CSV table of N, CA and C in Angstrom, one decimal:
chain,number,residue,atom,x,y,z
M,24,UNK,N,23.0,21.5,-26.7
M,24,UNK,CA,22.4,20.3,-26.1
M,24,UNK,C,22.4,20.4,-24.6
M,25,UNK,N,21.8,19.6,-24.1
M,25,UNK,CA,21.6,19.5,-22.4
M,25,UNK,C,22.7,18.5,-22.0
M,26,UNK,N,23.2,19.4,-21.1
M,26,UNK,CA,24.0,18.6,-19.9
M,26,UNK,C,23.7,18.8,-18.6
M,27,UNK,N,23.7,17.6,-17.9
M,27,UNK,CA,23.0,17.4,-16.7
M,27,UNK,C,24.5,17.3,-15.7
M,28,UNK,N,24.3,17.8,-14.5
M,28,UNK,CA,25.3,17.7,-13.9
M,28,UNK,C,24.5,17.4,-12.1
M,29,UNK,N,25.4,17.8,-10.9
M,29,UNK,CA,24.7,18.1,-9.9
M,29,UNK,C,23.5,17.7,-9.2
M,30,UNK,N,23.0,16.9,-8.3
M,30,UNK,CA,21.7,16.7,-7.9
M,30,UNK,C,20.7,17.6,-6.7
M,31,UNK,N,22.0,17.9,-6.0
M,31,UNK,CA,21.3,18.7,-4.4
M,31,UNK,C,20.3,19.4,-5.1
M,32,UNK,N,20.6,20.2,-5.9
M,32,UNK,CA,20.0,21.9,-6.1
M,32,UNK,C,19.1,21.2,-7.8
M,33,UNK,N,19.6,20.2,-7.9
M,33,UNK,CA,19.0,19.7,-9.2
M,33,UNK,C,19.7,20.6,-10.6
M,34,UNK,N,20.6,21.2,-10.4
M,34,UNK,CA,21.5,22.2,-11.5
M,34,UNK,C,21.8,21.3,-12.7
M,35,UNK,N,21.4,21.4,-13.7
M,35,UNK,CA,22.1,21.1,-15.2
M,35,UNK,C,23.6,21.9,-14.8
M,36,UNK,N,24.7,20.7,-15.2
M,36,UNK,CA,25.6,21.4,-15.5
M,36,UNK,C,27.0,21.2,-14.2
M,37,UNK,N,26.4,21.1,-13.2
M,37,UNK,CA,27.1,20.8,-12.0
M,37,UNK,C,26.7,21.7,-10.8
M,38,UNK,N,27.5,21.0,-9.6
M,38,UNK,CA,27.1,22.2,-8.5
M,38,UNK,C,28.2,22.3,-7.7
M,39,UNK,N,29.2,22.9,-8.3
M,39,UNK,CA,30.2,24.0,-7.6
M,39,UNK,C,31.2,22.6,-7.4
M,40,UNK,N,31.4,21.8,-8.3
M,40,UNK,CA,32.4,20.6,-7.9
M,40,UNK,C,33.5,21.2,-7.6
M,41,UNK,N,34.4,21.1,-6.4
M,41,UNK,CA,36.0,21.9,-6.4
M,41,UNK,C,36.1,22.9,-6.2
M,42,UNK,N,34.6,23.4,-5.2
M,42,UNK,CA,34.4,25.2,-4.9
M,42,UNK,C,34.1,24.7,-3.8
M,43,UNK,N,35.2,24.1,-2.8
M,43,UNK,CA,34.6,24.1,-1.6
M,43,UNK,C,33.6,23.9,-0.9
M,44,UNK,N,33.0,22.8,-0.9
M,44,UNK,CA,31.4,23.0,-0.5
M,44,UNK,C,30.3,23.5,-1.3
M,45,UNK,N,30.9,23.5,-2.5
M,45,UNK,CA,29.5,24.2,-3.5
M,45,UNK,C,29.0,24.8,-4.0
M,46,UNK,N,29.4,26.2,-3.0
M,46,UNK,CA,29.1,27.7,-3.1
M,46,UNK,C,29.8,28.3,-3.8
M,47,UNK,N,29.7,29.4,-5.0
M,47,UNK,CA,30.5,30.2,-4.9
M,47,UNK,C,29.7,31.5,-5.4
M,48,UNK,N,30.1,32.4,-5.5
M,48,UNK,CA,29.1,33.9,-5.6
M,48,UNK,C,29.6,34.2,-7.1
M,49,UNK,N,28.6,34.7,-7.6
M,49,UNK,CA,29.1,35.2,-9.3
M,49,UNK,C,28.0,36.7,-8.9
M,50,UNK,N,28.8,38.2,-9.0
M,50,UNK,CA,28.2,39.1,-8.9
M,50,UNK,C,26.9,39.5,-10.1
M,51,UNK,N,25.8,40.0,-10.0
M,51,UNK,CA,24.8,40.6,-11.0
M,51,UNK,C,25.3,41.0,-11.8
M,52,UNK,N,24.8,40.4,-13.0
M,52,UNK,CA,25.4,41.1,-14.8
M,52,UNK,C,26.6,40.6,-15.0
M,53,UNK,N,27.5,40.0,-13.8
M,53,UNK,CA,29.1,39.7,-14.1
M,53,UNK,C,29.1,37.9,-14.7
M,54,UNK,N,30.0,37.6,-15.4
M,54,UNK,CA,30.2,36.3,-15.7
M,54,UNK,C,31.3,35.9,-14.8
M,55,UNK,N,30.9,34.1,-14.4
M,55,UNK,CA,32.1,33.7,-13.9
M,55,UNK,C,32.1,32.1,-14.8
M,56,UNK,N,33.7,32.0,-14.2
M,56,UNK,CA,33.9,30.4,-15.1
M,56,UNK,C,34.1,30.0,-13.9
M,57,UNK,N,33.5,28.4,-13.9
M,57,UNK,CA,33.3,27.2,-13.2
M,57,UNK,C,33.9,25.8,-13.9
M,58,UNK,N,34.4,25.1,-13.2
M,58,UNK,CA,34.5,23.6,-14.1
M,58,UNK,C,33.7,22.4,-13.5
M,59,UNK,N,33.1,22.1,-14.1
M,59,UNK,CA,31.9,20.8,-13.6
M,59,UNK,C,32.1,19.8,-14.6
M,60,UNK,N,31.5,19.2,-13.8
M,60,UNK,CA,31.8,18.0,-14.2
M,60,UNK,C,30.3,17.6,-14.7
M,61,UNK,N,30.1,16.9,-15.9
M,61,UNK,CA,28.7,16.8,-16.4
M,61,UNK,C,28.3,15.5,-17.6
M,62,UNK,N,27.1,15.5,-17.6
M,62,UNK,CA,27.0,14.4,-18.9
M,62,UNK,C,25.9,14.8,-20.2
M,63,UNK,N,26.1,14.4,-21.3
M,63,UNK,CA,25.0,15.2,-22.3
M,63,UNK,C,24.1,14.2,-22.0
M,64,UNK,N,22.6,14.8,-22.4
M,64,UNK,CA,21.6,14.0,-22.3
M,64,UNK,C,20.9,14.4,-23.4
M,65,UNK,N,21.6,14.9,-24.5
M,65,UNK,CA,20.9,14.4,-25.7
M,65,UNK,C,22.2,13.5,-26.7
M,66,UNK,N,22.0,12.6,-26.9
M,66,UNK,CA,23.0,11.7,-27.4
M,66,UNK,C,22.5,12.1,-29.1
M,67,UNK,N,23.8,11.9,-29.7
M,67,UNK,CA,24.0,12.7,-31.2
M,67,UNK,C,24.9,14.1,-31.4
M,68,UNK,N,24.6,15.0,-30.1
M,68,UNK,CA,24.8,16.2,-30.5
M,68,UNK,C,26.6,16.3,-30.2
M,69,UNK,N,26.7,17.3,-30.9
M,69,UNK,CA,28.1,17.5,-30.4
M,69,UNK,C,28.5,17.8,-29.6
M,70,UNK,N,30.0,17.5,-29.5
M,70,UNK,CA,30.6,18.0,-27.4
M,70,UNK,C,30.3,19.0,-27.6
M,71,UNK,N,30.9,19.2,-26.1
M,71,UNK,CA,30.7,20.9,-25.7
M,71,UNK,C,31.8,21.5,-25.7
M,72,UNK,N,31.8,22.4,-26.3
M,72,UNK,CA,32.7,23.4,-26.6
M,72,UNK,C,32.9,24.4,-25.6
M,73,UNK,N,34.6,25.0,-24.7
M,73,UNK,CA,34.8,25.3,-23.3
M,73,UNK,C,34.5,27.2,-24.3
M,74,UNK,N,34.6,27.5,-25.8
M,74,UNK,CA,34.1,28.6,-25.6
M,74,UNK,C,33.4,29.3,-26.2
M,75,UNK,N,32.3,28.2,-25.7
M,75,UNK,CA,30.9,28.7,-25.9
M,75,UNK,C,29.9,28.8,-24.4
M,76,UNK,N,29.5,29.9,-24.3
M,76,UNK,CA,28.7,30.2,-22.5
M,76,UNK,C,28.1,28.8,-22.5
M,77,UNK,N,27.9,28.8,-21.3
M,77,UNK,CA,26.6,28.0,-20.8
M,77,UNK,C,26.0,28.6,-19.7
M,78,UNK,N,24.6,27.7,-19.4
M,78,UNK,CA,24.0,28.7,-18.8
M,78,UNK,C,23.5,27.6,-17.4
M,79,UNK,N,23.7,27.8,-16.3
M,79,UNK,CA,23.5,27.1,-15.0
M,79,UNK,C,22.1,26.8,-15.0
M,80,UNK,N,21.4,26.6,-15.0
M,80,UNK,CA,20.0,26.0,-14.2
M,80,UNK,C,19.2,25.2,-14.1
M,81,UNK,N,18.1,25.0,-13.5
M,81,UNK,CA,17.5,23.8,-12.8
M,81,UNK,C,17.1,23.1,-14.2
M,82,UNK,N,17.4,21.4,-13.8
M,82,UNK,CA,17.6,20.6,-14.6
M,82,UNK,C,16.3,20.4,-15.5
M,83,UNK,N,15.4,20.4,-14.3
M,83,UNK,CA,13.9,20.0,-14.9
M,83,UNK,C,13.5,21.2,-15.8
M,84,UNK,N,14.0,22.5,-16.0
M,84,UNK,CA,13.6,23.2,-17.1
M,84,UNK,C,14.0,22.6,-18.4
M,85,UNK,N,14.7,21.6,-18.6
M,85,UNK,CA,15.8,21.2,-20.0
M,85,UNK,C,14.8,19.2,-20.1
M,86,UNK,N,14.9,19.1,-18.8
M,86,UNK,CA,14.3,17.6,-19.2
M,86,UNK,C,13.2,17.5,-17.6
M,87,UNK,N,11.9,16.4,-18.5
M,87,UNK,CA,11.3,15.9,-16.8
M,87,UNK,C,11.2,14.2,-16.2
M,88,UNK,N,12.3,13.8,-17.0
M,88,UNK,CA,13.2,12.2,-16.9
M,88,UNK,C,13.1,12.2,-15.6
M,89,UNK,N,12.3,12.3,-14.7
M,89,UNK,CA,12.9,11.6,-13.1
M,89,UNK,C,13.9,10.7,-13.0
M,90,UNK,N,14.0,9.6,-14.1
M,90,UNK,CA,15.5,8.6,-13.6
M,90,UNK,C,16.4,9.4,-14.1
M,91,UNK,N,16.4,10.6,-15.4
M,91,UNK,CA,17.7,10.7,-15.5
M,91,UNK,C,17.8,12.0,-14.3
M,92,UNK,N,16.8,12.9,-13.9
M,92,UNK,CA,17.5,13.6,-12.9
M,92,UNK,C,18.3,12.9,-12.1
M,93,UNK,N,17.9,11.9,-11.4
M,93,UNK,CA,18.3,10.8,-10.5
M,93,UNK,C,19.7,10.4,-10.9
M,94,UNK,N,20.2,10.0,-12.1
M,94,UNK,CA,21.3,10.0,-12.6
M,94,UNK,C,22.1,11.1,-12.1
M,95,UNK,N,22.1,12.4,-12.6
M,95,UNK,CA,22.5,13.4,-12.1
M,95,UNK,C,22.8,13.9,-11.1
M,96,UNK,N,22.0,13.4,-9.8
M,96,UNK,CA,22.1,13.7,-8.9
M,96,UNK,C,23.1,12.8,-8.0
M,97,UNK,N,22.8,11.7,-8.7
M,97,UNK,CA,24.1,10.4,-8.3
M,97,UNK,C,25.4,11.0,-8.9
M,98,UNK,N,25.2,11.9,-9.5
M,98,UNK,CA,26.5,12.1,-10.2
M,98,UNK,C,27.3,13.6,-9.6
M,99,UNK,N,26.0,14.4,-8.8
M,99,UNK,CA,26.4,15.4,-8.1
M,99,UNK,C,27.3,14.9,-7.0
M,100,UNK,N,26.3,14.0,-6.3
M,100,UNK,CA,26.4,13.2,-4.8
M,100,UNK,C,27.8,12.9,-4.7
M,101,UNK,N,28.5,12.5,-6.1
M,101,UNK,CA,29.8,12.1,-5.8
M,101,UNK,C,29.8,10.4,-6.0
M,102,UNK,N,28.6,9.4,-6.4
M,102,UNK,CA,28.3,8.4,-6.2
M,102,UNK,C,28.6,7.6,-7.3
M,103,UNK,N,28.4,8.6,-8.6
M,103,UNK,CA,28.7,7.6,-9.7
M,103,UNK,C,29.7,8.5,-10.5
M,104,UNK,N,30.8,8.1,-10.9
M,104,UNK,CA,31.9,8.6,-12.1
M,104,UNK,C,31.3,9.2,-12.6
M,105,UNK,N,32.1,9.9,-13.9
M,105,UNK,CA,30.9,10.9,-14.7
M,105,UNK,C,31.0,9.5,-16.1
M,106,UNK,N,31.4,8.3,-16.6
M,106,UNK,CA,31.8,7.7,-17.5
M,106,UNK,C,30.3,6.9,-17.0
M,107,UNK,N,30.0,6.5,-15.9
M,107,UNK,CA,29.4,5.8,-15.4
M,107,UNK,C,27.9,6.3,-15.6
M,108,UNK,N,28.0,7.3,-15.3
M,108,UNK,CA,26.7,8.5,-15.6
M,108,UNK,C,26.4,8.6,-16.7
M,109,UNK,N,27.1,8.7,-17.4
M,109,UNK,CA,26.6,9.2,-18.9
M,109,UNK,C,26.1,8.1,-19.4
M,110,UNK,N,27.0,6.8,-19.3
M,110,UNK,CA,26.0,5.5,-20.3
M,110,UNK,C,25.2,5.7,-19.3
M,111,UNK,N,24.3,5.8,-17.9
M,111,UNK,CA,23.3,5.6,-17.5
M,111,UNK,C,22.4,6.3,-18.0
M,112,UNK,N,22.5,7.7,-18.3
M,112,UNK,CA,21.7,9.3,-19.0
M,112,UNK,C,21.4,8.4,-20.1
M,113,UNK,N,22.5,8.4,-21.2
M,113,UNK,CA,22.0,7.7,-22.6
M,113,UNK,C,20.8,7.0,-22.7
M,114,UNK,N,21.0,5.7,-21.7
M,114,UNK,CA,20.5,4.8,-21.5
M,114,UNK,C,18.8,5.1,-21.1
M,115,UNK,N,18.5,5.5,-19.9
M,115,UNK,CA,17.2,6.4,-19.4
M,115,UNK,C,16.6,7.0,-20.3
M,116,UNK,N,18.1,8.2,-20.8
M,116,UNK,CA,17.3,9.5,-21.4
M,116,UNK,C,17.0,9.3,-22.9
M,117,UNK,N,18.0,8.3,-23.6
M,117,UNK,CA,18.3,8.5,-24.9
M,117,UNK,C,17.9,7.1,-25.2
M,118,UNK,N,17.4,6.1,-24.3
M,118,UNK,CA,16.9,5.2,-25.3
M,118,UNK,C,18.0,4.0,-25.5
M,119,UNK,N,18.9,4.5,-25.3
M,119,UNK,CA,20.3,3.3,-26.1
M,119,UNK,C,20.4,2.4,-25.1
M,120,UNK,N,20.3,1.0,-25.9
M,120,UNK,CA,20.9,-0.1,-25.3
M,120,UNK,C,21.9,-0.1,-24.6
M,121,UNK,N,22.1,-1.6,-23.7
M,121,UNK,CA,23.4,-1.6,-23.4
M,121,UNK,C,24.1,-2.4,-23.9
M,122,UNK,N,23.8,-3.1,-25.1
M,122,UNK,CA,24.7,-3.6,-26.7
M,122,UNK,C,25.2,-2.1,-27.3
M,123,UNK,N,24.0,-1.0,-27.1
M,123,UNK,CA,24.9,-0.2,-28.4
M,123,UNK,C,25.7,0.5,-27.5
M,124,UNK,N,25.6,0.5,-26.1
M,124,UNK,CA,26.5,1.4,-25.4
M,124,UNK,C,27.7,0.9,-25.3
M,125,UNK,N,28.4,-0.5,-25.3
M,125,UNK,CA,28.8,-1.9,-25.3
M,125,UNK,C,29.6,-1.6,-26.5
M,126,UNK,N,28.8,-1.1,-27.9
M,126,UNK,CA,29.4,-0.9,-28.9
M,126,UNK,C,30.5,0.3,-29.4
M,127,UNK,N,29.9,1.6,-28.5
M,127,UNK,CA,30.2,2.5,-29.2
M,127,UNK,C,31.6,3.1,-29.1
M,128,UNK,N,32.0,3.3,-30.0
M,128,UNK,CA,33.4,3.6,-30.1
M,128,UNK,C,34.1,5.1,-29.6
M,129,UNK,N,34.8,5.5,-29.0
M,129,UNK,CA,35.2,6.7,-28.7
M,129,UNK,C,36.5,7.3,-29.5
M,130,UNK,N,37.1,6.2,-29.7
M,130,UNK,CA,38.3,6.5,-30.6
M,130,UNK,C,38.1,5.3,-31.8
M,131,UNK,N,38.6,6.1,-33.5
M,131,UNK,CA,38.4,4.8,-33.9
M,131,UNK,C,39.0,5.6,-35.4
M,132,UNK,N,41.0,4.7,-35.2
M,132,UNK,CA,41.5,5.5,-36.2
M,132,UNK,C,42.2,4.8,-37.8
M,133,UNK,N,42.3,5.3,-38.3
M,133,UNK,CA,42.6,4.4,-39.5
M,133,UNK,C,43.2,3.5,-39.9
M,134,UNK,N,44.1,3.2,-38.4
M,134,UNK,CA,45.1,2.0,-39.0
M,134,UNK,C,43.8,1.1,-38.0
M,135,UNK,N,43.2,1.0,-37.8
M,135,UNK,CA,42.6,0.4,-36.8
M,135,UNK,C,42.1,0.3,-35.5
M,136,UNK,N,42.8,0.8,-34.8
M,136,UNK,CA,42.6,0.8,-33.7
M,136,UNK,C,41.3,1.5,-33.0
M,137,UNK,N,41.0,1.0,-32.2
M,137,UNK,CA,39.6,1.7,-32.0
M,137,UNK,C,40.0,1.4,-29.9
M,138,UNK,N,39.1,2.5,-29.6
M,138,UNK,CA,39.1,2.6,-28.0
M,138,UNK,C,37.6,2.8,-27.9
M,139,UNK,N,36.6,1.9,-27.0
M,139,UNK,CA,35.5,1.9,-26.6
M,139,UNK,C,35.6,3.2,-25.7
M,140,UNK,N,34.0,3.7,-25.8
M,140,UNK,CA,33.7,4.7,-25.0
M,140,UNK,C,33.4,4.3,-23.4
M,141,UNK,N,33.3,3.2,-23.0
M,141,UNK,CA,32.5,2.5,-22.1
M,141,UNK,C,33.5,0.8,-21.6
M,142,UNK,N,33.7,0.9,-20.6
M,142,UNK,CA,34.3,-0.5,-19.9
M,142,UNK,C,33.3,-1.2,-19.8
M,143,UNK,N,33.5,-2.7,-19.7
M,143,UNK,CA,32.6,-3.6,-19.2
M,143,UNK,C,32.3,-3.0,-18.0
M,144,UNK,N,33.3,-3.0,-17.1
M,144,UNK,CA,33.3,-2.7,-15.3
M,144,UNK,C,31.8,-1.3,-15.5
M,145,UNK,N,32.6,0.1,-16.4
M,145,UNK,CA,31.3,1.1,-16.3
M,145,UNK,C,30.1,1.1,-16.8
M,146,UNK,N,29.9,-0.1,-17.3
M,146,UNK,CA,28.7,-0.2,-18.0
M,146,UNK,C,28.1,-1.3,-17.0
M,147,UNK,N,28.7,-2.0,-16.6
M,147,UNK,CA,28.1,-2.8,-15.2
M,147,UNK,C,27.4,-1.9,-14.0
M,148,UNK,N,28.4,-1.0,-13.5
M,148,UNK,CA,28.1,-0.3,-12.8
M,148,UNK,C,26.4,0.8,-13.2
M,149,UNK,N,26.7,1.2,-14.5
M,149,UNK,CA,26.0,2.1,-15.0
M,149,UNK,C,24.7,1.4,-15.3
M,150,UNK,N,24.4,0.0,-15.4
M,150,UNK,CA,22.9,-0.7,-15.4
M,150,UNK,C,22.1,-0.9,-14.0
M,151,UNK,N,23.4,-1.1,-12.7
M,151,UNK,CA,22.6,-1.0,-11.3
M,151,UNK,C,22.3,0.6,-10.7
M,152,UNK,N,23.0,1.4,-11.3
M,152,UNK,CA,22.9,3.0,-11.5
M,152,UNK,C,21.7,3.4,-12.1
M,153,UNK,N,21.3,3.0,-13.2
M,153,UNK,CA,19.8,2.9,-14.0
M,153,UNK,C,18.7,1.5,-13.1
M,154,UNK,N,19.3,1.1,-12.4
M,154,UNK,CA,17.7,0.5,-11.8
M,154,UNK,C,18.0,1.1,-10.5
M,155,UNK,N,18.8,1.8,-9.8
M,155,UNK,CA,18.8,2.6,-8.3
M,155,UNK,C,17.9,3.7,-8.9
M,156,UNK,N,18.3,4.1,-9.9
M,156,UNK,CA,17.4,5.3,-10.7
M,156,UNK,C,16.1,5.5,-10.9
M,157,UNK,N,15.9,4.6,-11.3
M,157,UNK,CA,14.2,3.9,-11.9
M,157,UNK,C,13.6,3.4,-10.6
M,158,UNK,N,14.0,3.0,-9.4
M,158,UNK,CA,13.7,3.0,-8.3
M,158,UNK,C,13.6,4.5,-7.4
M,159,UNK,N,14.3,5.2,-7.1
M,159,UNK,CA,14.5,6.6,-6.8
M,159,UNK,C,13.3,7.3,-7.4
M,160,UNK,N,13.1,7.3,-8.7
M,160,UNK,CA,12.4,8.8,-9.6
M,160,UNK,C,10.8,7.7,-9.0
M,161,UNK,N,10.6,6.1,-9.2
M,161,UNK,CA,9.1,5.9,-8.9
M,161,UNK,C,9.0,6.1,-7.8
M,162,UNK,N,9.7,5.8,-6.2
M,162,UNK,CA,9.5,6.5,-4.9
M,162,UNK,C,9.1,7.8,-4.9
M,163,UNK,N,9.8,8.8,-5.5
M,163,UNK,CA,9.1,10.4,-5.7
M,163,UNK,C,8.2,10.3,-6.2
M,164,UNK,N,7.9,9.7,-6.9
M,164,UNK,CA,6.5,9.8,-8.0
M,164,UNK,C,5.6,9.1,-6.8
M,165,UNK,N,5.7,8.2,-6.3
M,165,UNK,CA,4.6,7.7,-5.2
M,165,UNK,C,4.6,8.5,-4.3
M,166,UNK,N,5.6,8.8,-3.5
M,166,UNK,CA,5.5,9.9,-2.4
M,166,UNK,C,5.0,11.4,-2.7
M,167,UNK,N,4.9,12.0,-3.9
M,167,UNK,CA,4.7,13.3,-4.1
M,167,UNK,C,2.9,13.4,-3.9
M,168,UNK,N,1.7,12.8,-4.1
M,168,UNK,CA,0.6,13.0,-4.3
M,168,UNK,C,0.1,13.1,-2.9
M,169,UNK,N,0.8,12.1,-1.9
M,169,UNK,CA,0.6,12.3,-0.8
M,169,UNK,C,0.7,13.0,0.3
M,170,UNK,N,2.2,13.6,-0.2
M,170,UNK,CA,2.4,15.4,0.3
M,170,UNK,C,1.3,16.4,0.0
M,171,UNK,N,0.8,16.3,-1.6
M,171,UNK,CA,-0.1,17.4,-1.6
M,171,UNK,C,-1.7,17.0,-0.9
M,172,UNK,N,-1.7,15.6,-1.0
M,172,UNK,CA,-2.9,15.4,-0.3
M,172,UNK,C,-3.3,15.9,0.8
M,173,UNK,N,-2.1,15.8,1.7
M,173,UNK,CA,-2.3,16.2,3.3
M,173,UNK,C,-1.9,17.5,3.0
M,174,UNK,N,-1.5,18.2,2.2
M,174,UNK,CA,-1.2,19.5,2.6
M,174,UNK,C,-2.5,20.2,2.4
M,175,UNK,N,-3.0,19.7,1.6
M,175,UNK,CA,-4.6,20.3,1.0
M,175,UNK,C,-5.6,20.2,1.9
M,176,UNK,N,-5.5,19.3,2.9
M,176,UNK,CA,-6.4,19.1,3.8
M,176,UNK,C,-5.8,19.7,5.6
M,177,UNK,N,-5.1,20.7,5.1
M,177,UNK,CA,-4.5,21.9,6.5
M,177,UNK,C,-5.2,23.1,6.3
């Protein structure tokens, strides 16, 4: 499944969280491990498993959700938690309310006890996160025609 991480570079997956600035060098043909920080944006699928590869690259090859890159990128920026992020991805990307996000359980064991996936507080946050979003991706979308306009007439 797709996980979105990182906004600068637009990277599914993250961008160099805890590498100093971002950067780090992985030589040709060689593998390296990274830890990022990230959120699925296909809801259903199963977690991610630390060993199985994954593969770094630009977001919009996997999805072209302008709000949820936007998510992502809030989530690169450092701006929104990654708990915060992901009901916002769901939300955008996957369609889910914020009753079912409200609902959904993250722990839930047989004597009872059950632990929500989601706080009131991050799912508050994570609805003004989804209209900063939905604001953000329609500004690009207005501003982009008008870049190529005038560029087309140079």
């Amino acid at each position: 499944g797709g996980m979105g991480g990182m906004g600068g570079g637009g990277m599914m997956g993250g961008g160099g969280m805890g590498m100093g600035g971002g950067f780090f060098n992985v030589a040709p043909d060689k593998v390296g491990k990274i830890k990022v920080t990230t959120v699925c944006l296909e809801h259903g699928k199963l977690d991610p498993n630390p060993r199985v590869p994954y593969e770094i690259r630009p977001i919009e090859s996997f999805t072209q959700n302008q709000q949820v890159i936007e998510v992502c990128r809030m989530l690169g920026h450092g701006q929104l938690s990654q708990n915060v992020a992901q009901a916002a991805a769901w939300h955008l990307g996957n369609g889910l309310s914020w009753e079912e996000l409200a609902a959904k359980d993250r722990v839930k064991l047989s004597n009872g006890y059950t632990e929500k996936w989601f706080s009131p507080q991050e799912l508050a946050v994570a609805m003004r996160a989804s209209q900063e979003a939905v604001k953000r991706a329609g500004d690009k979308k207005s501003e982009t025609p008008e870049k190529y306009d005038s560029l087309s007439r140079n």
